[in-house]
Amino acid sequence: MGRFLVTGGAGYIGSHTCKMLAKSGHEVVVYDNLSRGHRDLVKWGHLVQGDIRDTVTLREAMRWFRPDAVIHFAAFAYVGESVTNPHMYYDNNVGGTLSILKAMTEAKAGNLIVSSTCATYGQPDRMPITEETAQNPINPYGQSKLMMEKICRDFDAAHGLRFMAFRYFNACGCDPDGETGERHDPEPHLIPRALMAANGEIDALDIFGSDYPTPDGTCVRDYIHVNDLASAHIAGALYLMDGGKSDAVNLGTGRGTSVKDILDAAARVTGKAVPHRMSPRREGDPAELVAAVGKARSVLNWQAGNSGIDQVLASAWNWHVKDRKAKSLS
Ligand code: UDP
C-alpha cells in the first residue's frame, strides 16, 4: 500500500481522492492552507496546515512522511478571477508548483500527479480534443496550468522527477455517501447553481448564451464525475510508482452535454422546476469542449465509469441537501 501526500486535500477533488485512497488502504497526509479548502472535509488523513509556496514546511513534511507519490491539487481554478487578478494565479499555481518541485527534489521524493485542465487547449476548432491538440490557452488560468506542465517537464529532464499531468474536463458530482462534496463561495459552476435554483436559493439560473453553434444553442462540455477523477489519480500514481514515464493525459468521458441537458437532468433528479433565464454569453467560454479519451485507456487502463449525467446530478443533489441542512443547524 502506498503513502500519498495530497496538496489541496481539503478541497473538492482533493477530498474525494483522499477518501478513495484511504478506502483502498493507502496512507494519506493532506497538505492544505485552508484558504479555500475546508477543515471538516479532511477526514481521511492527517492535516499539515501549510502553504504550497512555503518550500521549507513542505520539504519537512515530505522528509517526515516519505510519500511514495505527491498528488497536487492545491491551485486556484476560476477563469474570471484569473483575468482580473493574474498575479494570484501565477503566484499560487506556478510559484506553488515550483515550490513543490523544489521540495520534492530536496526531500528526494518522486512521482508527482499534477492537475492540469482542458483550459490549456483554449478554443480548438476540432472535437474531440486529443492530447496532441495545440495548447493555446486564452486566459491566465489556462496559461498558469500550461506553465505548470512545462516546468514539470524541465524538472523531469534535469532531476528525473517523473510526473503525470491530468487535463480535466468539467469536474462535477459528489461522493454518493454524502461524506464530502463541492463547496465554493461564491459558487460559479453550472451544476451547483442549477441545484441552488431548484432549491429556491437563487431566483433563476442564467444560461450564458443560447446562440452557440451547437445542437441546442447552449455550450457543450464533457462532465466527469469527481470519483472518476479520483480513481484516475490513483491509477496515475500507481503507474508512476511502477516506473511509468512522464505524460499528460485528458480526463473526460468523450461525451458532450449541453447546458440545457444539465437543466433537464436537474429537474428530473430533484423533481423540481429549475427556474432559468437566457443571458448573454460569458466571456471566454468556448462553444464546445469534449475530450478524446483513448490515451487514458491505453496508458492507464482507466475510463470514466460513474459519469452518467443523472448519476452526477443525483450525487450532487444528495450532497447539496445534506450540506445546506448542516449549515442551517450550525
Ligand atoms: N454556465 C451557465 N450558467 C451558470 C454557470 C455556467 O450557463 O450560471 C455554463 C457556462 O457558460 C459553461 C458551462 O455552464 O458553458 C459550464 O460552466 P462551469 O462554470 O460549470 O464550468 P467551466 O466550463 O467554466 O469550467
mmCIF file of C-alpha atoms and ligand atoms in Angstrom:
data_model
loop_
_atom_site.group_PDB
_atom_site.id
_atom_site.type_symbol
_atom_site.label_atom_id
_atom_site.label_comp_id
_atom_site.label_asym_id
_atom_site.label_seq_id
_atom_site.Cartn_x
_atom_site.Cartn_y
_atom_site.Cartn_z
ATOM 1 C CA MET A 1 0.000 0.000 0.000
ATOM 2 C CA GLY A 2 1.248 3.495 -0.786
ATOM 3 C CA ARG A 3 1.852 6.732 1.088
ATOM 4 C CA PHE A 4 0.347 9.814 -0.547
ATOM 5 C CA LEU A 5 0.886 13.481 0.221
ATOM 6 C CA VAL A 6 -2.130 15.350 -1.159
ATOM 7 C CA THR A 7 -1.859 19.117 -1.568
ATOM 8 C CA GLY A 8 -5.289 20.710 -1.622
ATOM 9 C CA GLY A 9 -6.695 17.609 0.051
ATOM 10 C CA ALA A 10 -9.269 19.751 1.902
ATOM 11 C CA GLY A 11 -10.812 20.871 -1.386
ATOM 12 C CA TYR A 12 -13.365 19.416 -3.757
ATOM 13 C CA ILE A 13 -11.441 16.957 -5.939
ATOM 14 C CA GLY A 14 -8.758 16.528 -3.284
ATOM 15 C CA SER A 15 -11.112 15.364 -0.520
ATOM 16 C CA HIS A 16 -12.798 12.839 -2.822
ATOM 17 C CA THR A 17 -9.396 11.471 -3.802
ATOM 18 C CA CYS A 18 -8.309 11.229 -0.149
ATOM 19 C CA LYS A 19 -11.428 9.239 0.661
ATOM 20 C CA MET A 20 -10.829 6.826 -2.217
ATOM 21 C CA LEU A 21 -7.139 6.436 -1.319
ATOM 22 C CA ALA A 22 -7.951 5.695 2.330
ATOM 23 C CA LYS A 23 -10.744 3.281 1.423
ATOM 24 C CA SER A 24 -8.274 1.459 -0.845
ATOM 25 C CA GLY A 25 -5.911 1.006 2.122
ATOM 26 C CA HIS A 26 -3.395 3.757 1.329
ATOM 27 C CA GLU A 27 -1.986 6.209 3.858
ATOM 28 C CA VAL A 28 -2.771 9.880 3.295
ATOM 29 C CA VAL A 29 -1.384 13.183 4.546
ATOM 30 C CA VAL A 30 -3.216 16.346 3.465
ATOM 31 C CA TYR A 31 -1.176 19.498 2.931
ATOM 32 C CA ASP A 32 -3.534 22.482 2.691
ATOM 33 C CA ASN A 33 -3.532 26.109 3.848
ATOM 34 C CA LEU A 34 -7.340 26.003 4.217
ATOM 35 C CA SER A 35 -7.679 29.269 2.255
ATOM 36 C CA ARG A 36 -10.275 27.617 0.033
ATOM 37 C CA GLY A 37 -10.349 24.129 1.472
ATOM 38 C CA HIS A 38 -12.447 23.043 4.443
ATOM 39 C CA ARG A 39 -11.102 21.532 7.619
ATOM 40 C CA ASP A 40 -14.253 19.422 8.085
ATOM 41 C CA LEU A 41 -13.559 17.700 4.751
ATOM 42 C CA VAL A 42 -10.174 16.404 5.973
ATOM 43 C CA LYS A 43 -11.406 13.051 7.250
ATOM 44 C CA TRP A 44 -9.115 10.515 5.682
ATOM 45 C CA GLY A 45 -5.641 11.522 6.812
ATOM 46 C CA HIS A 46 -3.552 13.786 8.982
ATOM 47 C CA LEU A 47 -3.623 17.509 8.098
ATOM 48 C CA VAL A 48 -0.448 19.560 7.758
ATOM 49 C CA GLN A 49 -1.658 23.143 7.515
ATOM 50 C CA GLY A 50 0.715 24.978 5.255
ATOM 51 C CA ASP A 51 1.045 26.949 2.049
ATOM 52 C CA ILE A 52 2.485 25.280 -1.043
ATOM 53 C CA ARG A 53 4.731 28.314 -1.570
ATOM 54 C CA ASP A 54 6.360 27.589 1.809
ATOM 55 C CA THR A 55 9.056 25.263 0.455
ATOM 56 C CA VAL A 56 10.665 24.615 3.834
ATOM 57 C CA THR A 57 7.477 23.408 5.564
ATOM 58 C CA LEU A 58 6.631 21.341 2.519
ATOM 59 C CA ARG A 59 10.100 19.779 2.392
ATOM 60 C CA GLU A 60 9.982 18.942 6.096
ATOM 61 C CA ALA A 61 6.526 17.373 5.685
ATOM 62 C CA MET A 62 7.955 15.209 2.876
ATOM 63 C CA ARG A 63 11.049 14.255 4.899
ATOM 64 C CA TRP A 64 8.813 13.250 7.787
ATOM 65 C CA PHE A 65 6.103 11.399 5.800
ATOM 66 C CA ARG A 66 8.275 9.973 2.966
ATOM 67 C CA PRO A 67 5.471 9.840 0.391
ATOM 68 C CA ASP A 68 5.567 7.367 -2.495
ATOM 69 C CA ALA A 69 3.755 9.978 -4.565
ATOM 70 C CA VAL A 70 2.602 13.582 -4.275
ATOM 71 C CA ILE A 71 -0.826 14.436 -5.665
ATOM 72 C CA HIS A 72 -1.005 18.172 -6.250
ATOM 73 C CA PHE A 73 -4.488 19.727 -6.313
ATOM 74 C CA ALA A 74 -3.795 22.997 -4.488
ATOM 75 C CA ALA A 75 -4.451 25.708 -7.060
ATOM 76 C CA PHE A 76 -6.848 28.491 -7.952
ATOM 77 C CA ALA A 77 -9.301 27.497 -10.677
ATOM 78 C CA TYR A 78 -11.632 30.351 -11.639
ATOM 79 C CA VAL A 79 -11.207 31.715 -15.140
ATOM 80 C CA GLY A 80 -12.865 35.079 -14.383
ATOM 81 C CA GLU A 81 -10.757 35.681 -11.272
ATOM 82 C CA SER A 82 -7.596 34.848 -13.217
ATOM 83 C CA VAL A 83 -8.421 37.564 -15.750
ATOM 84 C CA THR A 84 -8.924 40.256 -13.093
ATOM 85 C CA ASN A 85 -6.132 39.062 -10.771
ATOM 86 C CA PRO A 86 -3.423 37.283 -12.802
ATOM 87 C CA HIS A 87 -0.852 37.751 -10.049
ATOM 88 C CA MET A 88 -2.787 35.416 -7.752
ATOM 89 C CA TYR A 89 -2.806 32.722 -10.440
ATOM 90 C CA TYR A 90 0.826 32.894 -11.462
ATOM 91 C CA ASP A 91 1.958 33.251 -7.852
ATOM 92 C CA ASN A 92 -0.045 30.350 -6.419
ATOM 93 C CA ASN A 93 -0.374 27.995 -9.381
ATOM 94 C CA VAL A 94 3.047 28.456 -10.996
ATOM 95 C CA GLY A 95 5.017 29.609 -7.925
ATOM 96 C CA GLY A 96 3.365 26.945 -5.776
ATOM 97 C CA THR A 97 4.179 24.160 -8.249
ATOM 98 C CA LEU A 98 7.781 25.359 -8.481
ATOM 99 C CA SER A 99 7.981 25.218 -4.689
ATOM 100 C CA ILE A 100 6.566 21.664 -4.618
ATOM 101 C CA LEU A 101 9.080 20.519 -7.230
ATOM 102 C CA LYS A 102 11.946 22.097 -5.269
ATOM 103 C CA ALA A 103 10.765 20.498 -2.022
ATOM 104 C CA MET A 104 10.429 17.131 -3.767
ATOM 105 C CA THR A 105 13.950 17.256 -5.189
ATOM 106 C CA GLU A 106 15.396 18.350 -1.828
ATOM 107 C CA ALA A 107 13.451 15.679 0.078
ATOM 108 C CA LYS A 108 14.274 13.090 -2.621
ATOM 109 C CA ALA A 109 10.552 12.437 -3.127
ATOM 110 C CA GLY A 110 9.413 11.176 -6.523
ATOM 111 C CA ASN A 111 6.211 10.692 -8.548
ATOM 112 C CA LEU A 112 4.069 13.797 -8.940
ATOM 113 C CA ILE A 113 0.461 13.847 -10.100
ATOM 114 C CA VAL A 114 -0.420 17.353 -11.137
ATOM 115 C CA SER A 115 -3.817 18.856 -12.001
ATOM 116 C CA SER A 116 -3.955 20.466 -15.410
ATOM 117 C CA THR A 117 -7.039 21.387 -17.408
ATOM 118 C CA CYS A 118 -8.743 21.409 -20.787
ATOM 119 C CA ALA A 119 -8.411 25.216 -20.458
ATOM 120 C CA THR A 120 -4.801 24.752 -21.630
ATOM 121 C CA TYR A 121 -6.217 23.998 -25.104
ATOM 122 C CA GLY A 122 -8.052 27.336 -25.430
ATOM 123 C CA GLN A 123 -10.702 27.172 -28.150
ATOM 124 C CA PRO A 124 -9.765 24.335 -30.508
ATOM 125 C CA ASP A 125 -11.891 24.097 -33.649
ATOM 126 C CA ARG A 126 -11.887 20.286 -33.870
ATOM 127 C CA MET A 127 -13.601 17.938 -31.446
ATOM 128 C CA PRO A 128 -12.829 15.718 -29.646
ATOM 129 C CA ILE A 129 -9.682 17.231 -28.164
ATOM 130 C CA THR A 130 -6.714 14.881 -28.174
ATOM 131 C CA GLU A 131 -3.556 15.363 -26.140
ATOM 132 C CA GLU A 132 -1.841 16.377 -29.402
ATOM 133 C CA THR A 133 -4.243 19.286 -29.955
ATOM 134 C CA ALA A 134 -2.273 22.555 -29.793
ATOM 135 C CA GLN A 135 -2.295 24.175 -26.352
ATOM 136 C CA ASN A 136 -3.219 27.823 -26.776
ATOM 137 C CA PRO A 137 -4.840 28.981 -23.542
ATOM 138 C CA ILE A 138 -6.946 32.116 -23.705
ATOM 139 C CA ASN A 139 -6.849 33.196 -20.063
ATOM 140 C CA PRO A 140 -4.297 33.403 -17.206
ATOM 141 C CA TYR A 141 -5.787 30.339 -15.509
ATOM 142 C CA GLY A 142 -5.122 28.162 -18.585
ATOM 143 C CA GLN A 143 -1.707 29.802 -19.049
ATOM 144 C CA SER A 144 -0.725 29.086 -15.453
ATOM 145 C CA LYS A 145 -1.642 25.405 -15.859
ATOM 146 C CA LEU A 146 0.282 25.118 -19.141
ATOM 147 C CA MET A 147 3.317 26.672 -17.448
ATOM 148 C CA MET A 148 2.982 24.114 -14.643
ATOM 149 C CA GLU A 149 3.123 21.288 -17.189
ATOM 150 C CA LYS A 150 6.214 22.795 -18.849
ATOM 151 C CA ILE A 151 8.035 23.294 -15.548
ATOM 152 C CA CYS A 152 7.317 19.665 -14.604
ATOM 153 C CA ARG A 153 8.896 18.545 -17.902
ATOM 154 C CA ASP A 154 12.038 20.563 -17.147
ATOM 155 C CA PHE A 155 12.327 19.018 -13.670
ATOM 156 C CA ASP A 156 11.958 15.554 -15.157
ATOM 157 C CA ALA A 157 14.741 16.305 -17.672
ATOM 158 C CA ALA A 158 17.032 17.766 -15.012
ATOM 159 C CA HIS A 159 16.267 15.600 -11.970
ATOM 160 C CA GLY A 160 14.392 12.542 -13.255
ATOM 161 C CA LEU A 161 11.299 13.644 -11.302
ATOM 162 C CA ARG A 162 8.534 11.814 -13.153
ATOM 163 C CA PHE A 163 5.053 13.302 -13.300
ATOM 164 C CA MET A 164 1.583 12.759 -14.707
ATOM 165 C CA ALA A 165 -0.343 15.883 -15.744
ATOM 166 C CA PHE A 166 -4.085 15.289 -15.882
ATOM 167 C CA ARG A 167 -6.049 17.650 -18.086
ATOM 168 C CA TYR A 168 -9.506 17.617 -16.515
ATOM 169 C CA PHE A 169 -12.627 18.475 -18.406
ATOM 170 C CA ASN A 170 -15.640 19.527 -16.233
ATOM 171 C CA ALA A 171 -15.384 18.027 -12.738
ATOM 172 C CA CYS A 172 -18.806 17.504 -11.206
ATOM 173 C CA GLY A 173 -20.906 15.380 -8.862
ATOM 174 C CA CYS A 174 -20.188 14.449 -5.253
ATOM 175 C CA ASP A 175 -19.488 11.477 -3.031
ATOM 176 C CA PRO A 176 -22.693 9.371 -3.209
ATOM 177 C CA ASP A 177 -22.373 8.694 0.560
ATOM 178 C CA GLY A 178 -22.563 12.450 1.205
ATOM 179 C CA GLU A 179 -19.346 12.443 3.255
ATOM 180 C CA THR A 180 -17.700 15.092 1.097
ATOM 181 C CA GLY A 181 -18.745 17.332 -1.760
ATOM 182 C CA GLU A 182 -18.433 20.617 -3.587
ATOM 183 C CA ARG A 183 -18.450 23.799 -1.506
ATOM 184 C CA HIS A 184 -17.332 27.018 -3.177
ATOM 185 C CA ASP A 185 -18.113 30.532 -2.059
ATOM 186 C CA PRO A 186 -19.161 32.206 -4.257
ATOM 187 C CA GLU A 187 -20.317 29.277 -6.390
ATOM 188 C CA PRO A 188 -19.829 29.900 -10.114
ATOM 189 C CA HIS A 189 -20.348 26.394 -11.520
ATOM 190 C CA LEU A 190 -23.319 25.268 -13.556
ATOM 191 C CA ILE A 191 -24.468 22.153 -11.678
ATOM 192 C CA PRO A 192 -24.439 23.565 -8.126
ATOM 193 C CA ARG A 193 -26.085 26.741 -9.393
ATOM 194 C CA ALA A 194 -28.815 24.742 -11.149
ATOM 195 C CA LEU A 195 -29.428 22.956 -7.825
ATOM 196 C CA MET A 196 -29.484 26.290 -5.994
ATOM 197 C CA ALA A 197 -32.146 27.469 -8.447
ATOM 198 C CA ALA A 198 -34.175 24.263 -7.957
ATOM 199 C CA ASN A 199 -33.876 24.755 -4.180
ATOM 200 C CA GLY A 200 -35.069 28.378 -4.304
ATOM 201 C CA GLU A 201 -31.691 29.771 -3.147
ATOM 202 C CA ILE A 202 -31.346 31.968 -6.241
ATOM 203 C CA ASP A 203 -34.142 33.417 -8.398
ATOM 204 C CA ALA A 204 -33.050 31.741 -11.592
ATOM 205 C CA LEU A 205 -30.131 30.108 -13.299
ATOM 206 C CA ASP A 206 -28.590 32.279 -16.020
ATOM 207 C CA ILE A 207 -27.999 30.335 -19.208
ATOM 208 C CA PHE A 208 -24.876 32.007 -20.550
ATOM 209 C CA GLY A 209 -25.579 32.131 -24.293
ATOM 210 C CA SER A 210 -28.157 30.320 -26.398
ATOM 211 C CA ASP A 211 -26.785 31.255 -29.829
ATOM 212 C CA TYR A 212 -23.723 28.997 -29.909
ATOM 213 C CA PRO A 213 -23.177 26.776 -32.978
ATOM 214 C CA THR A 214 -24.251 23.675 -31.006
ATOM 215 C CA PRO A 215 -27.341 21.458 -31.441
ATOM 216 C CA ASP A 216 -29.468 23.411 -28.917
ATOM 217 C CA GLY A 217 -27.525 26.688 -28.962
ATOM 218 C CA THR A 218 -26.063 26.303 -25.445
ATOM 219 C CA CYS A 219 -22.459 25.421 -24.579
ATOM 220 C CA VAL A 220 -21.404 21.787 -24.673
ATOM 221 C CA ARG A 221 -18.983 20.374 -22.091
ATOM 222 C CA ASP A 222 -17.635 16.987 -21.059
ATOM 223 C CA TYR A 223 -18.812 16.442 -17.459
ATOM 224 C CA ILE A 224 -16.806 13.902 -15.479
ATOM 225 C CA HIS A 225 -17.743 12.687 -12.016
ATOM 226 C CA VAL A 226 -15.254 13.643 -9.312
ATOM 227 C CA ASN A 227 -14.939 9.998 -8.241
ATOM 228 C CA ASP A 228 -13.855 9.093 -11.756
ATOM 229 C CA LEU A 229 -11.196 11.795 -11.447
ATOM 230 C CA ALA A 230 -10.187 10.333 -8.079
ATOM 231 C CA SER A 231 -9.782 6.813 -9.478
ATOM 232 C CA ALA A 232 -7.704 8.190 -12.369
ATOM 233 C CA HIS A 233 -5.365 9.882 -9.884
ATOM 234 C CA ILE A 234 -4.816 6.628 -8.063
ATOM 235 C CA ALA A 235 -4.218 4.813 -11.359
ATOM 236 C CA GLY A 236 -1.777 7.570 -12.389
ATOM 237 C CA ALA A 237 0.131 7.390 -9.110
ATOM 238 C CA LEU A 238 0.428 3.607 -9.268
ATOM 239 C CA TYR A 239 1.592 3.886 -12.886
ATOM 240 C CA LEU A 240 4.413 6.247 -11.874
ATOM 241 C CA MET A 241 5.294 4.174 -8.794
ATOM 242 C CA ASP A 242 5.617 1.232 -11.173
ATOM 243 C CA GLY A 243 8.186 3.147 -13.233
ATOM 244 C CA GLY A 244 5.838 4.657 -15.867
ATOM 245 C CA LYS A 245 7.221 7.612 -17.803
ATOM 246 C CA SER A 246 6.000 11.199 -17.501
ATOM 247 C CA ASP A 247 2.976 12.070 -19.576
ATOM 248 C CA ALA A 248 -0.050 14.330 -19.993
ATOM 249 C CA VAL A 249 -3.480 12.723 -20.274
ATOM 250 C CA ASN A 250 -7.032 14.018 -20.741
ATOM 251 C CA LEU A 251 -9.615 13.027 -18.141
ATOM 252 C CA GLY A 252 -13.112 13.156 -19.584
ATOM 253 C CA THR A 253 -15.884 10.881 -20.787
ATOM 254 C CA GLY A 254 -15.792 11.589 -24.514
ATOM 255 C CA ARG A 255 -19.460 12.685 -24.356
ATOM 256 C CA GLY A 256 -20.726 16.226 -24.855
ATOM 257 C CA THR A 257 -23.602 17.557 -22.704
ATOM 258 C CA SER A 258 -25.245 20.952 -23.193
ATOM 259 C CA VAL A 259 -26.302 23.464 -20.541
ATOM 260 C CA LYS A 260 -29.921 22.658 -21.410
ATOM 261 C CA ASP A 261 -29.276 18.919 -20.982
ATOM 262 C CA ILE A 262 -27.965 19.685 -17.480
ATOM 263 C CA LEU A 263 -31.068 21.703 -16.621
ATOM 264 C CA ASP A 264 -33.311 18.864 -17.808
ATOM 265 C CA ALA A 265 -31.368 16.373 -15.686
ATOM 266 C CA ALA A 266 -31.507 18.690 -12.650
ATOM 267 C CA ALA A 267 -35.314 18.888 -12.973
ATOM 268 C CA ARG A 268 -35.576 15.101 -13.398
ATOM 269 C CA VAL A 269 -33.401 14.264 -10.427
ATOM 270 C CA THR A 270 -34.692 16.876 -7.963
ATOM 271 C CA GLY A 271 -38.331 16.559 -9.049
ATOM 272 C CA LYS A 272 -38.442 20.365 -9.004
ATOM 273 C CA ALA A 273 -38.639 23.052 -11.649
ATOM 274 C CA VAL A 274 -35.316 24.771 -12.321
ATOM 275 C CA PRO A 275 -36.116 28.464 -12.879
ATOM 276 C CA HIS A 276 -33.818 29.868 -15.557
ATOM 277 C CA ARG A 277 -33.423 32.759 -17.950
ATOM 278 C CA MET A 278 -31.469 33.366 -21.129
ATOM 279 C CA SER A 279 -28.466 35.615 -20.516
ATOM 280 C CA PRO A 280 -25.588 36.906 -22.638
ATOM 281 C CA ARG A 281 -22.570 34.724 -23.305
ATOM 282 C CA ARG A 282 -19.964 34.605 -20.540
ATOM 283 C CA GLU A 283 -16.636 35.970 -21.744
ATOM 284 C CA GLY A 284 -14.037 33.336 -22.537
ATOM 285 C CA ASP A 285 -16.459 30.380 -22.882
ATOM 286 C CA PRO A 286 -15.706 28.168 -25.904
ATOM 287 C CA ALA A 287 -18.805 26.669 -27.587
ATOM 288 C CA GLU A 288 -17.734 23.068 -27.144
ATOM 289 C CA LEU A 289 -15.091 21.111 -25.205
ATOM 290 C CA VAL A 290 -15.141 17.325 -25.400
ATOM 291 C CA ALA A 291 -12.236 15.019 -24.545
ATOM 292 C CA ALA A 292 -10.722 12.275 -26.631
ATOM 293 C CA VAL A 293 -10.304 9.524 -24.057
ATOM 294 C CA GLY A 294 -8.233 6.882 -25.832
ATOM 295 C CA LYS A 295 -4.918 7.828 -24.246
ATOM 296 C CA ALA A 296 -6.212 7.438 -20.676
ATOM 297 C CA ARG A 297 -7.440 3.995 -21.627
ATOM 298 C CA SER A 298 -4.203 2.900 -23.303
ATOM 299 C CA VAL A 299 -1.730 4.403 -20.802
ATOM 300 C CA LEU A 300 -3.629 3.823 -17.552
ATOM 301 C CA ASN A 301 -6.234 1.227 -18.452
ATOM 302 C CA TRP A 302 -8.726 3.693 -16.962
ATOM 303 C CA GLN A 303 -12.051 5.033 -18.132
ATOM 304 C CA ALA A 304 -14.863 7.049 -16.568
ATOM 305 C CA GLY A 305 -17.488 4.643 -15.251
ATOM 306 C CA ASN A 306 -19.576 6.827 -12.921
ATOM 307 C CA SER A 307 -20.272 9.867 -15.032
ATOM 308 C CA GLY A 308 -23.793 9.272 -16.339
ATOM 309 C CA ILE A 309 -25.450 12.677 -16.144
ATOM 310 C CA ASP A 310 -28.323 11.585 -13.895
ATOM 311 C CA GLN A 311 -25.829 9.795 -11.654
ATOM 312 C CA VAL A 312 -23.822 13.033 -11.418
ATOM 313 C CA LEU A 313 -26.881 15.149 -10.645
ATOM 314 C CA ALA A 314 -28.242 12.686 -8.072
ATOM 315 C CA SER A 315 -24.957 12.600 -6.136
ATOM 316 C CA ALA A 316 -24.649 16.404 -6.298
ATOM 317 C CA TRP A 317 -28.259 16.876 -5.110
ATOM 318 C CA ASN A 318 -27.766 14.427 -2.223
ATOM 319 C CA TRP A 319 -24.745 16.424 -1.027
ATOM 320 C CA HIS A 320 -26.404 19.782 -1.687
ATOM 321 C CA VAL A 321 -29.400 18.990 0.534
ATOM 322 C CA LYS A 322 -27.238 17.490 3.267
ATOM 323 C CA ASP A 323 -24.712 20.355 3.306
ATOM 324 C CA ARG A 324 -27.446 23.033 3.365
ATOM 325 C CA LYS A 325 -29.113 21.250 6.261
ATOM 326 C CA ALA A 326 -25.838 21.055 8.205
ATOM 327 C CA LYS A 327 -25.261 24.767 7.560
ATOM 328 C CA SER A 328 -28.737 25.742 8.789
ATOM 329 C CA LEU A 329 -28.189 23.727 12.007
ATOM 330 C CA SER A 330 -24.771 25.224 12.743
HETATM 331 N N1 UDP B 1 -22.956 28.174 -17.195
HETATM 332 C C1 UDP B 1 -24.205 28.771 -17.305
HETATM 333 N N2 UDP B 1 -24.719 29.382 -16.194
HETATM 334 C C2 UDP B 1 -24.062 29.420 -14.988
HETATM 335 C C3 UDP B 1 -22.806 28.795 -14.896
HETATM 336 C C4 UDP B 1 -22.271 28.173 -16.025
HETATM 337 O O1 UDP B 1 -24.834 28.762 -18.369
HETATM 338 O O2 UDP B 1 -24.593 30.011 -14.035
HETATM 339 C C5 UDP B 1 -22.387 27.485 -18.379
HETATM 340 C C6 UDP B 1 -21.033 28.019 -18.808
HETATM 341 O O3 UDP B 1 -21.219 29.060 -19.745
HETATM 342 C C7 UDP B 1 -20.375 26.772 -19.401
HETATM 343 C C8 UDP B 1 -20.981 25.619 -18.617
HETATM 344 O O4 UDP B 1 -22.152 26.135 -17.989
HETATM 345 O O5 UDP B 1 -20.750 26.616 -20.742
HETATM 346 C C9 UDP B 1 -20.062 25.076 -17.548
HETATM 347 O O6 UDP B 1 -19.609 26.161 -16.754
HETATM 348 P P1 UDP B 1 -18.896 25.941 -15.366
HETATM 349 O O7 UDP B 1 -18.679 27.301 -14.757
HETATM 350 O O8 UDP B 1 -19.657 24.965 -14.549
HETATM 351 O O9 UDP B 1 -17.511 25.259 -15.721
HETATM 352 P P2 UDP B 1 -16.348 25.729 -16.745
HETATM 353 O O10 UDP B 1 -16.729 25.144 -18.083
HETATM 354 O O11 UDP B 1 -16.281 27.210 -16.732
HETATM 355 O O12 UDP B 1 -15.136 25.091 -16.163
#
